[in-house]
PDB file of C-alpha atoms in Angstrom:
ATOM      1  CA  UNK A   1       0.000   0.000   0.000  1.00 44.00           C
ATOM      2  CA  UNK A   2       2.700   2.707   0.864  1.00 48.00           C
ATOM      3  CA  UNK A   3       4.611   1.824  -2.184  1.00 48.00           C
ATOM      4  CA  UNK A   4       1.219   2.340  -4.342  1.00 48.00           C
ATOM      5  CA  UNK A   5       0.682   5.925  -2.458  1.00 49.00           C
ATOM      6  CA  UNK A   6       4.717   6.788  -3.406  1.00 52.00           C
ATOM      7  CA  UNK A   7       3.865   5.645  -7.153  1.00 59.00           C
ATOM      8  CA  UNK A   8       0.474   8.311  -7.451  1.00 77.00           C
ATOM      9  CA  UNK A   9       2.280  10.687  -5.350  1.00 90.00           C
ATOM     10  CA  UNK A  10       2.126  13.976  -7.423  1.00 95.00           C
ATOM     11  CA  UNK A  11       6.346  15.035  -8.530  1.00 97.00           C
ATOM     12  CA  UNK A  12       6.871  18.441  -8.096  1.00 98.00           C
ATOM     13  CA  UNK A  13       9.741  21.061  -9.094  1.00 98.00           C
ATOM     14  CA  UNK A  14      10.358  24.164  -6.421  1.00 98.00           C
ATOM     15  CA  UNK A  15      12.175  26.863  -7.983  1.00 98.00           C
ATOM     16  CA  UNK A  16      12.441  30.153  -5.707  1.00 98.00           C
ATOM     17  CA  UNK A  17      13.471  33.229  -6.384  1.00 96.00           C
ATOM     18  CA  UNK A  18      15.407  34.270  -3.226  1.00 95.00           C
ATOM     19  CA  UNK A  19      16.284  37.789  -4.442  1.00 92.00           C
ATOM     20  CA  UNK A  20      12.695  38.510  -5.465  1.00 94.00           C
ATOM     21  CA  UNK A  21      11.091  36.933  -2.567  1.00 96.00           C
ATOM     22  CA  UNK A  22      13.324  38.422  -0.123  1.00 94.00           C
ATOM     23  CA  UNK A  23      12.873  42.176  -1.157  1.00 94.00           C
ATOM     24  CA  UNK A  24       8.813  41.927  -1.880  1.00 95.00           C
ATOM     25  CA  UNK A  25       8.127  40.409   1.497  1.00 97.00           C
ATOM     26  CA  UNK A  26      10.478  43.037   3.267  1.00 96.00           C
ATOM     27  CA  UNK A  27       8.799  45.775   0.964  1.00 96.00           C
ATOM     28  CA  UNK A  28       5.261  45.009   1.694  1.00 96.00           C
ATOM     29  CA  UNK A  29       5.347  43.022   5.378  1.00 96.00           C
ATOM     30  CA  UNK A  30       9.000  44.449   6.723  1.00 96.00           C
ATOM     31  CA  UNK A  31       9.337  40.621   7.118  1.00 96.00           C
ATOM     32  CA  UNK A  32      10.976  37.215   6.021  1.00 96.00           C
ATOM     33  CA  UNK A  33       9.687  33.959   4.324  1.00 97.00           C
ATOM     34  CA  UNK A  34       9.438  31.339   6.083  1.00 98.00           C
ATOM     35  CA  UNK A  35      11.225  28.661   3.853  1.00 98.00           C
ATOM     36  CA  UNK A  36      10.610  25.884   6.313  1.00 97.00           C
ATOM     37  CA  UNK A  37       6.805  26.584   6.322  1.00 98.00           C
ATOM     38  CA  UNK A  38       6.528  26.919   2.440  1.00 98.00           C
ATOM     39  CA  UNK A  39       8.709  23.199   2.257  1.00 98.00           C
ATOM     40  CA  UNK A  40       6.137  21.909   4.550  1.00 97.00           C
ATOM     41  CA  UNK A  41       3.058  22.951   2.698  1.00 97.00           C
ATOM     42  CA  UNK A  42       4.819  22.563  -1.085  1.00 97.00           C
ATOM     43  CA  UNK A  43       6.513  19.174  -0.896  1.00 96.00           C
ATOM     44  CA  UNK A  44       3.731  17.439   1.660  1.00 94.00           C
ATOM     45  CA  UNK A  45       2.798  14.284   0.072  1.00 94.00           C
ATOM     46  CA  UNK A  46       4.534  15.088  -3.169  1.00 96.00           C
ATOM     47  CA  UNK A  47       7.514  13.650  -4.776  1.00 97.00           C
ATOM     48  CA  UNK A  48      10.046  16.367  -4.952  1.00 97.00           C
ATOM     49  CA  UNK A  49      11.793  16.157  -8.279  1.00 97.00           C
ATOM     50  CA  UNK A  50      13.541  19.512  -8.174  1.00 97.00           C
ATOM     51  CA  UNK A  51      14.184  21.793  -5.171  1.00 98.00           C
ATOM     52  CA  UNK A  52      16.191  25.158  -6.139  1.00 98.00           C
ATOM     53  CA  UNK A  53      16.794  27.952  -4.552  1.00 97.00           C
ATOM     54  CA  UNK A  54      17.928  30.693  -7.061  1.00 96.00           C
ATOM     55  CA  UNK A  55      20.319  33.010  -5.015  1.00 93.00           C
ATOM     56  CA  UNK A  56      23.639  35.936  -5.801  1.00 87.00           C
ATOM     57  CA  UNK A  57      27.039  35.164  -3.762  1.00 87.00           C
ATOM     58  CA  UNK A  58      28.156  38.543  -2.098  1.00 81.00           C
ATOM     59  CA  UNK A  59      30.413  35.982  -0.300  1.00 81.00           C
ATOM     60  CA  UNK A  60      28.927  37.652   2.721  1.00 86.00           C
ATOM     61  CA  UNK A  61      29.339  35.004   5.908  1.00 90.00           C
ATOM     62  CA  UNK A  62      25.571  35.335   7.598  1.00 90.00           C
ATOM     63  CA  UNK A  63      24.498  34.946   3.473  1.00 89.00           C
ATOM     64  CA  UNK A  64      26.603  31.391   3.661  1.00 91.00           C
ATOM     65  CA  UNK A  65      24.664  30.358   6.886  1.00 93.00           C
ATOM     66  CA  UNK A  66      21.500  31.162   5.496  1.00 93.00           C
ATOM     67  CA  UNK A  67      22.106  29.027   2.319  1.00 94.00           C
ATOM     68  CA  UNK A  68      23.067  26.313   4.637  1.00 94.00           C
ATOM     69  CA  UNK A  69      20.097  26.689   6.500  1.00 95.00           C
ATOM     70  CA  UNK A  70      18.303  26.399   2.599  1.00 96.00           C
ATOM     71  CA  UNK A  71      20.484  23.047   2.143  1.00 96.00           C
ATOM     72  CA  UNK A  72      19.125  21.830   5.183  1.00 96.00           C
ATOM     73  CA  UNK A  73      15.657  22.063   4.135  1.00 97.00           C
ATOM     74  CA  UNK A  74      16.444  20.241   1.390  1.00 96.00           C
ATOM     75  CA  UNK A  75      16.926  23.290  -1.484  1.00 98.00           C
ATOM     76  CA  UNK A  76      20.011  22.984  -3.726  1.00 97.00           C
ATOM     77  CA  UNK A  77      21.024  26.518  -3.828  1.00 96.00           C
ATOM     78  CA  UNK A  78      21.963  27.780  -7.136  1.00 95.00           C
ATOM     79  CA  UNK A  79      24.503  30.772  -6.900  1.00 91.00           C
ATOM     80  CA  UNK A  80      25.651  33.454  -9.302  1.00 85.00           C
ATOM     81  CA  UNK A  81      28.021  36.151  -8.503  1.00 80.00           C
ATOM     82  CA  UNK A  82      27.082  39.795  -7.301  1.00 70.00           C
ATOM     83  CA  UNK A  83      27.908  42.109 -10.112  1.00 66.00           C
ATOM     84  CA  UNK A  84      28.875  45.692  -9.352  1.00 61.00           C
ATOM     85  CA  UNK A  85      28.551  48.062 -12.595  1.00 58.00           C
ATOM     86  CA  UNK A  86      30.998  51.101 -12.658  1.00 63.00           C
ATOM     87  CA  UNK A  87      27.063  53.196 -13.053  1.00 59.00           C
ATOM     88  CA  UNK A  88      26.619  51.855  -9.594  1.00 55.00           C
ATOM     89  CA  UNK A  89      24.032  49.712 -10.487  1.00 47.00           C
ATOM     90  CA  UNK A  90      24.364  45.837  -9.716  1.00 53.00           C
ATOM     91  CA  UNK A  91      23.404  42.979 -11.878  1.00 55.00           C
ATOM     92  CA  UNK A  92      22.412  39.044 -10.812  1.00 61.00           C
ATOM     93  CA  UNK A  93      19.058  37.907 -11.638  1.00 78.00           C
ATOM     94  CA  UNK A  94      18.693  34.176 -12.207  1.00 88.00           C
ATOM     95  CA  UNK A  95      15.609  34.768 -14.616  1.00 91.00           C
ATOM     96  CA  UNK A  96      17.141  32.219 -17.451  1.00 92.00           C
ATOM     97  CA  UNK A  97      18.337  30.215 -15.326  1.00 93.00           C
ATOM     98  CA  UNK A  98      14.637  29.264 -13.750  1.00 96.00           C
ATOM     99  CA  UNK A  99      12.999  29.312 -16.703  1.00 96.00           C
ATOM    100  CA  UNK A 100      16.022  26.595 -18.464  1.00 96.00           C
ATOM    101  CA  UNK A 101      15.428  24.420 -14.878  1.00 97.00           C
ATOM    102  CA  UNK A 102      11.415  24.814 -15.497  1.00 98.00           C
ATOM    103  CA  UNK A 103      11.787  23.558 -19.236  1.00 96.00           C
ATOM    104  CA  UNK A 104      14.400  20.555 -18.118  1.00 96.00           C
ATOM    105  CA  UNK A 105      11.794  19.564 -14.967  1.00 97.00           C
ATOM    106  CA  UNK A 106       8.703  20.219 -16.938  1.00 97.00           C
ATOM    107  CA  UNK A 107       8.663  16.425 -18.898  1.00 96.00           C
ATOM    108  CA  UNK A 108       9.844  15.060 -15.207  1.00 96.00           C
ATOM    109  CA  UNK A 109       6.884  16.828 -13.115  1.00 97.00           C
ATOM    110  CA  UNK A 110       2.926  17.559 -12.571  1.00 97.00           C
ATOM    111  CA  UNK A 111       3.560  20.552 -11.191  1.00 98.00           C
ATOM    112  CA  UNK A 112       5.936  23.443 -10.623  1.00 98.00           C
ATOM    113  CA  UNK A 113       5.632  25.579  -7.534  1.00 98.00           C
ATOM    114  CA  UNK A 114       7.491  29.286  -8.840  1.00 98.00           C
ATOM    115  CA  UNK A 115       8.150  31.854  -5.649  1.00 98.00           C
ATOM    116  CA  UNK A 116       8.227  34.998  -7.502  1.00 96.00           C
ATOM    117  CA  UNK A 117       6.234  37.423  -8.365  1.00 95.00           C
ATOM    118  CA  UNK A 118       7.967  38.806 -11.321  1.00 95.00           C
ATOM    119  CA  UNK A 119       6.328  39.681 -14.339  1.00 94.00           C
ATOM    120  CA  UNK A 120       9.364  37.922 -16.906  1.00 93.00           C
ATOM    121  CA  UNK A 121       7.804  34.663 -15.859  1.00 96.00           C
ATOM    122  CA  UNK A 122       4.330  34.734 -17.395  1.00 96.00           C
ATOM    123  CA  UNK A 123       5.452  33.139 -20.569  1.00 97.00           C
ATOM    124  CA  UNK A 124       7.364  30.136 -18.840  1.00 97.00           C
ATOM    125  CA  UNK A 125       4.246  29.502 -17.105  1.00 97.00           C
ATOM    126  CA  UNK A 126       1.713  29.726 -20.159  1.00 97.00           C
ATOM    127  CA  UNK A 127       4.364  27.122 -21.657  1.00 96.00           C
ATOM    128  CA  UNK A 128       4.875  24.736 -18.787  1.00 97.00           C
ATOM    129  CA  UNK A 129       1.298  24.767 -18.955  1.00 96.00           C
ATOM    130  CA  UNK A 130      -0.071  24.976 -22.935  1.00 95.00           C
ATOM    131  CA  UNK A 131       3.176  22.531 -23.940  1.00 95.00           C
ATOM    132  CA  UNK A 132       3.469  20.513 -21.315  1.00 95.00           C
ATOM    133  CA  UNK A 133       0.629  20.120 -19.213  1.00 96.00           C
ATOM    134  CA  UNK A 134       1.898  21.315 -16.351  1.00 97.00           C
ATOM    135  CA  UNK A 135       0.448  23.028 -13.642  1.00 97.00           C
ATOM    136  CA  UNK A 136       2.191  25.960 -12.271  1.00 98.00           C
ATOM    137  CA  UNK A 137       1.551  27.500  -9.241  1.00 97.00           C
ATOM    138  CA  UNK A 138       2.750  30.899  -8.483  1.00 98.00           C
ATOM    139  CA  UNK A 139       3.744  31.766  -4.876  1.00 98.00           C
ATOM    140  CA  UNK A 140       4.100  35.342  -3.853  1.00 97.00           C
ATOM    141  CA  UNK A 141       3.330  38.842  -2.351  1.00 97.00           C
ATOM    142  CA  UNK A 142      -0.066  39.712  -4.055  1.00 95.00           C
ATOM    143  CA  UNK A 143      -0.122  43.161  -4.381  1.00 95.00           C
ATOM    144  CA  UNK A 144       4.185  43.236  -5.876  1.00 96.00           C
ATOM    145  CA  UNK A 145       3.116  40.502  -8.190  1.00 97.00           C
ATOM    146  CA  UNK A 146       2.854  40.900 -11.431  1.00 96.00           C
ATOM    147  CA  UNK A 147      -1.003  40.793 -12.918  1.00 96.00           C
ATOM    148  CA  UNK A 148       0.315  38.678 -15.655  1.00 97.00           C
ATOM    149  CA  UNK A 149       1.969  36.196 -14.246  1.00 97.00           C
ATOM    150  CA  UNK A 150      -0.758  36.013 -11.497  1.00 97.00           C
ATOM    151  CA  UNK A 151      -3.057  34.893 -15.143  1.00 97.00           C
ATOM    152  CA  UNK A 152      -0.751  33.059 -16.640  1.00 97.00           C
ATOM    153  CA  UNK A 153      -0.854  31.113 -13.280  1.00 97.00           C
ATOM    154  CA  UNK A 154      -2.923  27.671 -12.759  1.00 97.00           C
ATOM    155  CA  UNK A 155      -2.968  28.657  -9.452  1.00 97.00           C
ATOM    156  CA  UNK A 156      -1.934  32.029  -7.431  1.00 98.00           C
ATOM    157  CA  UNK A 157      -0.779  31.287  -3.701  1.00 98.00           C
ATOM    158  CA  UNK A 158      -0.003  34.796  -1.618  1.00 97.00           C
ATOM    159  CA  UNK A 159       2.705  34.688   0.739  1.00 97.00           C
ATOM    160  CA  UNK A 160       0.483  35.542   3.858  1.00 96.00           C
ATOM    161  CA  UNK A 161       0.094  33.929   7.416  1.00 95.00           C
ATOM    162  CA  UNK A 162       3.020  30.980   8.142  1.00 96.00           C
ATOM    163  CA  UNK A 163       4.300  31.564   5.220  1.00 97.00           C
ATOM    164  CA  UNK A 164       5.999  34.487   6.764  1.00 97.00           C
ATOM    165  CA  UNK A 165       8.339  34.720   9.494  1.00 93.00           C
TER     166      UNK A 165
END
């Protein structure tokens, strides 16, 4: 019987945007996600397939514990340099890089849980689902997510409640 319920189990890929969840939740609750809480609810009775955490290197040591922390939840964290522009701006956004580990997991999965809320994603989700049949459900701060991607959603989850720290 338990090796029946692991067979039906619905596979999953969680892809999170740390740099976009970490500034909208600060910018609209002044708090933190709760990356433990969103495991628990996300990968409950599913088969994780794909767990990343999308995340810049500063090389900064409390940034190192808190990836660890991410590891220990059970995240492969996925790290790309911080870039500092002689304008003073700063580049590092992982948005290929999701959408490339979305397209890889989407033959592999039922669903994909996305934490972001930006806009740049609609079209991966309108083609995990139209292409692939895949249902995508968006997790983020309602009101600094992006209308579009909120549509091109199967589902819209808003970071809210334990989901917040």
């Amino acid at each position: 019987m338990v090796a029946a319920l692991a067979a039906s189990a619905e596979r999953v890929a969680l892809l999170v945007d740390v740099q976009n969840v970490y500034y909208t939740t600060r910018q609209a609750f002044g708090r933190h996600f709760n990356y433990h809480a969103f495991w628990a609810r996300f990968a409950a009775g599913r088969e994780v397939v794909m767990a990343n955490a999308y995340a810049i290197d500063r090389g900064d040591p409390k940034q190192r514990q808190f990836q660890d922390i991410l590891r220990g939840i059970g995240f492969a964290v996925k790290l790309k340099p911080f870039i500092q522009r002689s304008d003073g701006s700063a580049k590092g956004d992982w948005d290929v890089g999701i959408a490339l580990d979305a397209m890889e997991a989407a033959p592999l999965v039922d669903r994909v849980v996305l934490v972001s809320g930006d806009g740049d994603f609609d079209l991966l989700a309108e083609r995990l689902r139209e292409r692939h049949g895949v249902a995508v459900e968006v997790v983020g701060v309602e009101r600094l997510t992006a209308e579009s991607l909120i549509r091109a959603a199967s589902r819209f989850v808003p970071i809210e409640g334990e989901l917040l720290l």
